[in-house]
mmCIF file of C-alpha atoms in Angstrom:
data_model
loop_
_atom_site.group_PDB
_atom_site.id
_atom_site.type_symbol
_atom_site.label_atom_id
_atom_site.label_comp_id
_atom_site.label_asym_id
_atom_site.label_seq_id
_atom_site.Cartn_x
_atom_site.Cartn_y
_atom_site.Cartn_z
ATOM 1 C CA MET A 11 124.866 221.950 34.113
ATOM 2 C CA ASP A 12 125.502 218.467 32.207
ATOM 3 C CA ASP A 13 129.109 218.256 33.532
ATOM 4 C CA LEU A 14 127.960 218.598 37.172
ATOM 5 C CA ARG A 15 125.167 215.906 36.535
ATOM 6 C CA ALA A 16 127.744 213.804 34.996
ATOM 7 C CA LEU A 17 130.145 214.601 38.452
ATOM 8 C CA GLU A 18 127.196 213.797 40.564
ATOM 9 C CA ALA A 19 126.095 210.353 38.851
ATOM 10 C CA GLU A 20 129.599 209.138 39.274
ATOM 11 C CA ALA A 21 129.264 210.113 42.950
ATOM 12 C CA VAL A 22 126.505 208.605 43.651
ATOM 13 C CA HIS A 23 127.529 205.393 41.757
ATOM 14 C CA VAL A 24 130.331 204.965 44.220
ATOM 15 C CA VAL A 25 128.039 205.591 46.882
ATOM 16 C CA ARG A 26 125.829 202.709 45.871
ATOM 17 C CA GLU A 27 128.596 200.454 45.075
ATOM 18 C CA VAL A 28 130.245 200.850 48.548
ATOM 19 C CA ALA A 29 127.113 200.332 50.046
ATOM 20 C CA ALA A 30 126.378 197.306 48.593
ATOM 21 C CA GLU A 31 129.743 195.835 48.857
ATOM 22 C CA PHE A 32 130.690 196.879 52.304
ATOM 23 C CA GLU A 33 129.374 195.718 55.896
ATOM 24 C CA ARG A 34 129.449 198.650 58.142
ATOM 25 C CA PRO A 35 130.473 201.978 55.625
ATOM 26 C CA VAL A 36 130.067 205.614 58.026
ATOM 27 C CA LEU A 37 130.433 209.323 56.573
ATOM 28 C CA LEU A 38 132.725 211.286 57.720
ATOM 29 C CA PHE A 39 131.411 214.691 58.368
ATOM 30 C CA SER A 40 133.042 217.816 59.355
ATOM 31 C CA ALA A 41 130.049 220.045 57.880
ATOM 32 C CA GLY A 42 132.497 222.239 55.597
ATOM 33 C CA LYS A 43 131.399 222.575 51.901
ATOM 34 C CA ASP A 44 133.108 219.395 50.693
ATOM 35 C CA SER A 45 131.011 217.134 53.204
ATOM 36 C CA VAL A 46 127.921 219.111 53.088
ATOM 37 C CA VAL A 47 127.884 218.394 49.193
ATOM 38 C CA LEU A 48 128.736 214.287 50.063
ATOM 39 C CA LEU A 49 126.078 214.492 52.100
ATOM 40 C CA ARG A 50 123.687 215.527 49.867
ATOM 41 C CA LEU A 51 124.898 212.988 47.314
ATOM 42 C CA VAL A 52 124.566 210.129 49.828
ATOM 43 C CA GLU A 53 121.031 211.589 50.134
ATOM 44 C CA LYS A 54 120.603 211.417 46.834
ATOM 45 C CA ALA A 55 121.942 207.645 46.241
ATOM 46 C CA PHE A 56 119.002 206.134 48.427
ATOM 47 C CA ARG A 57 116.143 208.354 48.336
ATOM 48 C CA PRO A 58 113.415 207.575 49.164
ATOM 49 C CA ALA A 59 114.650 205.830 52.264
ATOM 50 C CA PRO A 60 116.816 207.157 54.601
ATOM 51 C CA VAL A 61 120.703 206.564 54.641
ATOM 52 C CA PRO A 62 121.780 203.207 55.797
ATOM 53 C CA PHE A 63 125.018 204.258 57.846
ATOM 54 C CA PRO A 64 125.940 207.108 60.434
ATOM 55 C CA VAL A 65 127.796 210.435 60.373
ATOM 56 C CA LEU A 66 131.085 210.671 62.261
ATOM 57 C CA HIS A 67 132.597 213.811 62.779
ATOM 58 C CA VAL A 68 136.058 213.808 64.372
ATOM 59 C CA ASP A 69 136.102 216.786 66.679
ATOM 60 C CA THR A 70 139.389 218.589 67.275
ATOM 61 C CA GLY A 71 137.784 220.916 70.323
ATOM 62 C CA HIS A 72 139.190 223.602 68.032
ATOM 63 C CA ASN A 73 136.252 224.199 65.838
ATOM 64 C CA PHE A 74 134.634 227.179 64.935
ATOM 65 C CA ASP A 75 131.148 227.646 66.829
ATOM 66 C CA GLU A 76 129.476 228.975 63.329
ATOM 67 C CA VAL A 77 130.357 224.851 61.958
ATOM 68 C CA LEU A 78 129.291 223.100 65.233
ATOM 69 C CA GLU A 79 125.925 224.680 65.189
ATOM 70 C CA PHE A 80 125.551 224.278 61.566
ATOM 71 C CA ARG A 81 126.671 220.248 61.935
ATOM 72 C CA ASP A 82 123.602 219.766 64.269
ATOM 73 C CA ARG A 83 121.033 221.885 62.355
ATOM 74 C CA ARG A 84 122.084 219.725 58.826
ATOM 75 C CA VAL A 85 122.550 216.370 60.499
ATOM 76 C CA ARG A 86 118.819 217.140 62.530
ATOM 77 C CA ALA A 87 117.255 218.481 59.427
ATOM 78 C CA GLY A 88 118.000 215.308 57.981
ATOM 79 C CA GLY A 89 117.200 212.928 60.384
ATOM 80 C CA HIS A 90 121.179 211.155 60.571
ATOM 81 C CA ARG A 91 122.599 209.510 63.354
ATOM 82 C CA LEU A 92 125.419 211.699 64.275
ATOM 83 C CA LEU A 93 128.721 209.557 66.148
ATOM 84 C CA VAL A 94 131.024 211.978 67.573
ATOM 85 C CA ALA A 95 134.832 211.217 68.485
ATOM 86 C CA SER A 96 136.347 213.905 70.165
ATOM 87 C CA VAL A 97 140.041 214.480 70.293
ATOM 88 C CA GLN A 98 139.933 215.924 73.805
ATOM 89 C CA ASP A 99 138.952 212.564 75.012
ATOM 90 C CA SER A 100 141.767 211.025 73.577
ATOM 91 C CA ILE A 101 143.877 213.458 75.232
ATOM 92 C CA ASP A 102 142.076 212.519 78.246
ATOM 93 C CA ARG A 103 142.334 208.714 77.815
ATOM 94 C CA GLY A 104 146.356 208.718 77.236
ATOM 95 C CA ARG A 105 145.968 207.751 73.385
ATOM 96 C CA VAL A 106 147.254 210.814 72.580
ATOM 97 C CA ARG A 107 149.601 213.794 73.332
ATOM 98 C CA GLU A 108 148.998 217.374 72.834
ATOM 99 C CA ASP A 109 152.431 219.276 71.962
ATOM 100 C CA ALA A 110 150.823 222.308 73.801
ATOM 101 C CA PRO A 111 147.628 223.925 75.196
ATOM 102 C CA GLY A 112 146.315 225.830 71.985
ATOM 103 C CA ALA A 113 148.477 223.710 69.627
ATOM 104 C CA SER A 114 146.819 222.437 66.426
ATOM 105 C CA ARG A 115 145.365 219.334 66.986
ATOM 106 C CA ASN A 116 144.782 218.228 63.016
ATOM 107 C CA ARG A 117 147.635 215.786 63.725
ATOM 108 C CA LEU A 118 146.376 214.139 66.727
ATOM 109 C CA GLN A 119 142.925 213.420 65.144
ATOM 110 C CA THR A 120 144.642 210.711 63.147
ATOM 111 C CA ARG A 121 144.518 208.344 66.040
ATOM 112 C CA THR A 122 140.625 209.528 67.396
ATOM 113 C CA LEU A 123 139.355 208.588 63.766
ATOM 114 C CA LEU A 124 141.049 205.174 63.631
ATOM 115 C CA ASP A 125 140.197 204.246 67.051
ATOM 116 C CA ALA A 126 136.407 205.421 66.263
ATOM 117 C CA LEU A 127 136.411 203.160 63.299
ATOM 118 C CA ALA A 128 137.768 200.128 64.747
ATOM 119 C CA GLU A 129 135.037 201.031 67.868
ATOM 120 C CA GLY A 130 132.579 200.900 65.175
ATOM 121 C CA GLY A 131 133.650 198.084 63.174
ATOM 122 C CA PHE A 132 133.382 200.098 59.968
ATOM 123 C CA ASP A 133 135.053 199.202 56.974
ATOM 124 C CA ALA A 134 134.495 202.031 54.486
ATOM 125 C CA ALA A 135 134.480 205.413 55.391
ATOM 126 C CA PHE A 136 133.502 208.023 52.960
ATOM 127 C CA GLY A 137 135.381 211.234 52.904
ATOM 128 C CA GLY A 138 135.112 214.681 50.739
ATOM 129 C CA ALA A 139 138.914 215.075 49.844
ATOM 130 C CA ARG A 140 138.950 216.144 46.403
ATOM 131 C CA ARG A 141 142.686 215.408 44.049
ATOM 132 C CA ASP A 142 142.879 219.066 43.322
ATOM 133 C CA GLU A 143 143.281 220.000 46.715
ATOM 134 C CA GLU A 144 146.979 219.033 47.213
ATOM 135 C CA ARG A 145 149.524 216.789 45.829
ATOM 136 C CA ALA A 146 149.200 214.016 48.306
ATOM 137 C CA ARG A 147 145.599 213.726 47.537
ATOM 138 C CA ALA A 148 146.404 213.450 44.112
ATOM 139 C CA LYS A 149 147.343 210.152 44.642
ATOM 140 C CA GLU A 150 144.544 208.647 45.911
ATOM 141 C CA ARG A 151 142.554 206.240 44.493
ATOM 142 C CA VAL A 152 138.480 206.529 44.798
ATOM 143 C CA LEU A 153 138.308 203.310 46.707
ATOM 144 C CA SER A 154 141.881 203.795 48.955
ATOM 145 C CA VAL A 155 142.738 201.155 51.084
ATOM 146 C CA ARG A 156 144.212 200.903 54.614
ATOM 147 C CA ASP A 157 145.972 198.584 56.385
ATOM 148 C CA ALA A 158 145.369 196.763 59.776
ATOM 149 C CA ALA A 159 147.303 200.164 61.324
ATOM 150 C CA GLY A 160 145.405 202.161 59.204
ATOM 151 C CA GLN A 161 148.212 203.260 57.192
ATOM 152 C CA TRP A 162 148.136 204.343 54.045
ATOM 153 C CA ASP A 163 150.800 203.207 51.025
ATOM 154 C CA PRO A 164 150.886 205.471 47.980
ATOM 155 C CA ARG A 165 152.953 202.828 46.342
ATOM 156 C CA ALA A 166 150.410 200.106 46.709
ATOM 157 C CA GLN A 167 147.249 201.479 45.339
ATOM 158 C CA ARG A 168 144.845 199.493 43.005
ATOM 159 C CA PRO A 169 144.095 200.710 39.461
ATOM 160 C CA GLU A 170 140.275 201.409 38.489
ATOM 161 C CA PRO A 171 140.376 201.418 34.954
ATOM 162 C CA TRP A 172 136.703 202.281 33.191
ATOM 163 C CA SER A 173 135.190 202.797 36.936
ATOM 164 C CA LEU A 174 135.407 199.350 37.875
ATOM 165 C CA TYR A 175 136.688 199.436 41.785
ATOM 166 C CA ASN A 176 138.015 196.773 44.177
ATOM 167 C CA GLY A 177 136.696 196.507 47.401
ATOM 168 C CA ARG A 178 138.323 193.220 48.654
ATOM 169 C CA ILE A 179 140.205 194.028 51.774
ATOM 170 C CA ARG A 180 141.820 191.635 54.497
ATOM 171 C CA ARG A 181 140.507 191.450 58.099
ATOM 172 C CA GLY A 182 141.472 194.398 60.046
ATOM 173 C CA GLU A 183 141.541 196.875 57.015
ATOM 174 C CA HIS A 184 139.427 199.161 55.683
ATOM 175 C CA VAL A 185 139.129 201.471 52.741
ATOM 176 C CA ARG A 186 138.700 205.312 52.645
ATOM 177 C CA VAL A 187 136.224 206.482 49.872
ATOM 178 C CA PHE A 188 136.328 209.214 47.881
ATOM 179 C CA PRO A 189 133.217 209.989 45.395
ATOM 180 C CA LEU A 190 134.040 213.629 45.167
ATOM 181 C CA SER A 191 137.689 212.752 43.546
ATOM 182 C CA ASN A 192 136.987 214.495 40.369
ATOM 183 C CA TRP A 193 135.419 217.676 41.532
ATOM 184 C CA THR A 194 137.608 220.780 41.819
ATOM 185 C CA GLU A 195 136.603 223.557 44.293
ATOM 186 C CA LEU A 196 134.827 225.404 41.705
ATOM 187 C CA ASP A 197 132.731 222.337 40.685
ATOM 188 C CA VAL A 198 131.836 222.186 44.601
ATOM 189 C CA TRP A 199 130.555 225.610 44.824
ATOM 190 C CA ARG A 200 128.669 225.134 41.092
ATOM 191 C CA TYR A 201 126.651 222.610 42.919
ATOM 192 C CA VAL A 202 125.727 224.559 46.020
ATOM 193 C CA ALA A 203 124.361 226.699 43.969
ATOM 194 C CA LEU A 204 122.901 224.407 41.624
ATOM 195 C CA GLU A 205 121.185 222.611 44.689
ATOM 196 C CA ASP A 206 120.963 225.679 47.085
ATOM 197 C CA LEU A 207 122.574 224.240 49.707
ATOM 198 C CA ASP A 208 122.955 225.660 52.892
ATOM 199 C CA LEU A 209 126.613 226.298 54.301
ATOM 200 C CA PRO A 210 128.161 227.604 57.439
ATOM 201 C CA SER A 211 128.195 231.377 57.400
ATOM 202 C CA ILE A 212 132.025 231.560 57.805
ATOM 203 C CA TYR A 213 132.203 230.692 54.115
ATOM 204 C CA TYR A 214 130.602 234.022 53.170
ATOM 205 C CA ALA A 215 131.900 237.363 53.964
ATOM 206 C CA HIS A 216 132.064 238.995 57.223
ATOM 207 C CA GLU A 217 133.784 240.997 60.063
ATOM 208 C CA ARG A 218 135.724 239.308 62.011
ATOM 209 C CA ASP A 219 139.045 240.267 64.470
ATOM 210 C CA VAL A 220 141.874 238.594 62.723
ATOM 211 C CA VAL A 221 145.852 239.173 63.352
ATOM 212 C CA GLU A 222 148.319 238.109 60.247
ATOM 213 C CA ARG A 223 150.637 235.692 61.064
ATOM 214 C CA ASP A 224 153.354 233.952 58.735
ATOM 215 C CA GLY A 225 151.144 235.403 55.660
ATOM 216 C CA MET A 226 147.599 233.880 56.564
ATOM 217 C CA LEU A 227 144.904 235.843 58.359
ATOM 218 C CA LEU A 228 143.885 233.744 61.830
ATOM 219 C CA ALA A 229 141.072 234.595 63.689
ATOM 220 C CA VAL A 230 141.404 236.223 67.317
ATOM 221 C CA THR A 231 139.741 233.674 69.790
ATOM 222 C CA PRO A 232 140.319 232.703 73.671
ATOM 223 C CA LEU A 233 142.375 229.537 71.510
ATOM 224 C CA THR A 234 144.490 232.018 69.273
ATOM 225 C CA PRO A 235 145.110 235.196 71.037
ATOM 226 C CA ALA A 236 147.170 238.054 69.367
ATOM 227 C CA LEU A 237 150.835 237.616 70.311
ATOM 228 C CA PRO A 238 152.859 240.381 71.503
ATOM 229 C CA GLY A 239 153.571 242.883 68.974
ATOM 230 C CA GLU A 240 150.887 241.450 66.536
ATOM 231 C CA ARG A 241 148.463 244.062 65.300
ATOM 232 C CA VAL A 242 144.611 243.015 65.813
ATOM 233 C CA GLN A 243 142.410 244.021 62.386
ATOM 234 C CA ARG A 244 138.622 243.913 61.995
ATOM 235 C CA LEU A 245 138.806 242.996 58.227
ATOM 236 C CA ARG A 246 135.945 241.552 56.168
ATOM 237 C CA VAL A 247 136.514 238.022 55.238
ATOM 238 C CA ARG A 248 135.222 234.649 54.585
ATOM 239 C CA TYR A 249 136.948 231.043 54.730
ATOM 240 C CA ARG A 250 137.674 228.724 51.696
ATOM 241 C CA THR A 251 138.129 225.754 54.054
ATOM 242 C CA VAL A 252 136.746 224.934 57.603
ATOM 243 C CA GLY A 253 139.041 223.197 60.290
ATOM 244 C CA ASP A 254 141.313 223.658 63.276
ATOM 245 C CA LEU A 255 140.659 227.072 63.937
ATOM 246 C CA THR A 256 144.438 227.798 65.021
ATOM 247 C CA VAL A 257 145.951 226.727 61.688
ATOM 248 C CA THR A 258 143.169 227.854 59.538
ATOM 249 C CA GLY A 259 143.240 231.018 57.505
ATOM 250 C CA ALA A 260 140.651 233.386 56.234
ATOM 251 C CA VAL A 261 140.842 235.684 53.198
ATOM 252 C CA ARG A 262 139.730 238.920 52.680
ATOM 253 C CA SER A 263 136.492 238.986 50.764
ATOM 254 C CA ASP A 264 133.200 240.745 49.641
ATOM 255 C CA ALA A 265 131.546 237.717 48.596
ATOM 256 C CA THR A 266 128.570 237.135 50.463
ATOM 257 C CA ASP A 267 126.422 234.930 48.071
ATOM 258 C CA VAL A 268 127.133 231.903 46.152
ATOM 259 C CA GLU A 269 127.373 233.707 42.969
ATOM 260 C CA ALA A 270 130.149 236.366 44.486
ATOM 261 C CA VAL A 271 132.451 233.055 45.863
ATOM 262 C CA LEU A 272 132.015 231.649 42.224
ATOM 263 C CA ALA A 273 133.571 234.839 40.861
ATOM 264 C CA GLU A 274 136.504 234.940 43.702
ATOM 265 C CA VAL A 275 137.067 230.653 43.065
ATOM 266 C CA GLY A 276 136.673 231.008 39.299
ATOM 267 C CA ALA A 277 139.871 233.782 39.438
ATOM 268 C CA ALA A 278 141.975 232.297 42.416
ATOM 269 C CA THR A 279 145.338 230.886 41.606
ATOM 270 C CA VAL A 280 145.873 229.017 44.798
ATOM 271 C CA SER A 281 143.954 225.773 46.410
ATOM 272 C CA GLU A 282 142.010 226.339 49.465
ATOM 273 C CA ARG A 283 144.595 224.509 51.401
ATOM 274 C CA GLY A 284 147.426 225.984 49.963
ATOM 275 C CA ALA A 285 146.050 229.638 50.795
ATOM 276 C CA THR A 286 144.627 228.962 54.370
ATOM 277 C CA ARG A 287 146.141 225.895 56.128
ATOM 278 C CA ALA A 288 149.114 226.646 57.775
ATOM 279 C CA ASP A 289 149.556 222.696 58.744
ATOM 280 C CA ASP A 290 150.138 222.212 54.988
ATOM 281 C CA ARG A 291 152.936 224.365 54.813
ATOM 282 C CA THR A 292 155.491 222.796 57.521
ATOM 283 C CA SER A 293 156.716 220.978 54.338
ATOM 284 C CA SER A 294 156.274 220.108 50.760
ATOM 285 C CA ALA A 295 155.348 216.323 52.049
ATOM 286 C CA ALA A 296 153.222 217.201 55.172
ATOM 287 C CA MET A 297 149.868 216.239 54.191
ATOM 288 C CA GLU A 298 151.461 212.873 52.838
ATOM 289 C CA ASP A 299 153.170 212.118 55.963
ATOM 290 C CA ARG A 300 149.652 212.133 57.949
ATOM 291 C CA LYS A 301 147.934 210.472 55.319
ATOM 292 C CA ARG A 302 150.522 207.597 55.576
ATOM 293 C CA GLU A 303 149.507 207.390 59.545
ATOM 294 C CA GLY A 304 145.898 207.032 58.897
ATOM 295 C CA TYR A 305 144.960 210.795 58.394
ATOM 296 C CA PHE A 306 141.591 211.464 56.114
#
């Protein structure tokens, strides 16, 4: 496990550097596997002291129930302060406009996140993104500067030789911090096994009513009912990633424990976002376009 401990040490170093250099950090927490691993690393960075900054969840209102239940349980068990920024509140206040009832709210999260960061006066936001997930995320540095409007310019990235990080920012700017940049999906699952981390139950195989739509298995819910002509199937599935349930697909699976998931991930040839996130399929630059606007 030496390679995992090396990745762990690198991430803990990043967390401590940012905590020392910035005045008001915050941890973005979706309750997905990456943010669960990141939260454990943050806890390790400050033990035995409590984590000195809050946890922020940007709530789309389109969450899986199992994920919300896990979020509250994990934050409570760790004694963390949870802040929830609601996309529905942003819609109600006229900050964003929903395309249609039941449509994906992933893009709407950007304004909700930027408003929450501004209202909290946060100058650094930790996130669990990894470079192997998607080509736009592969362009990110560990410390990624956002301008006063919260936007990202991939051509204005700062060099980070020898793990030296430049945290200088102008008034109104902030940084996104990605301690898991050099991890892979397999590394995350190996760390889950090593640390015996609890995850939302939907990461493991279970039976669920789904429909096949645009090559993906989408859960049948009040927000995502079967469309005319679609056949509802009761299948054994699991989720490789969690997010807005209107655009997050499941994969067929019999993996009910970490060891079985490790075997599946080790044999996978498509990243979890490429396999299960419909919003990343709209164009080859879909994620980069959202990130330029201020997305996670």
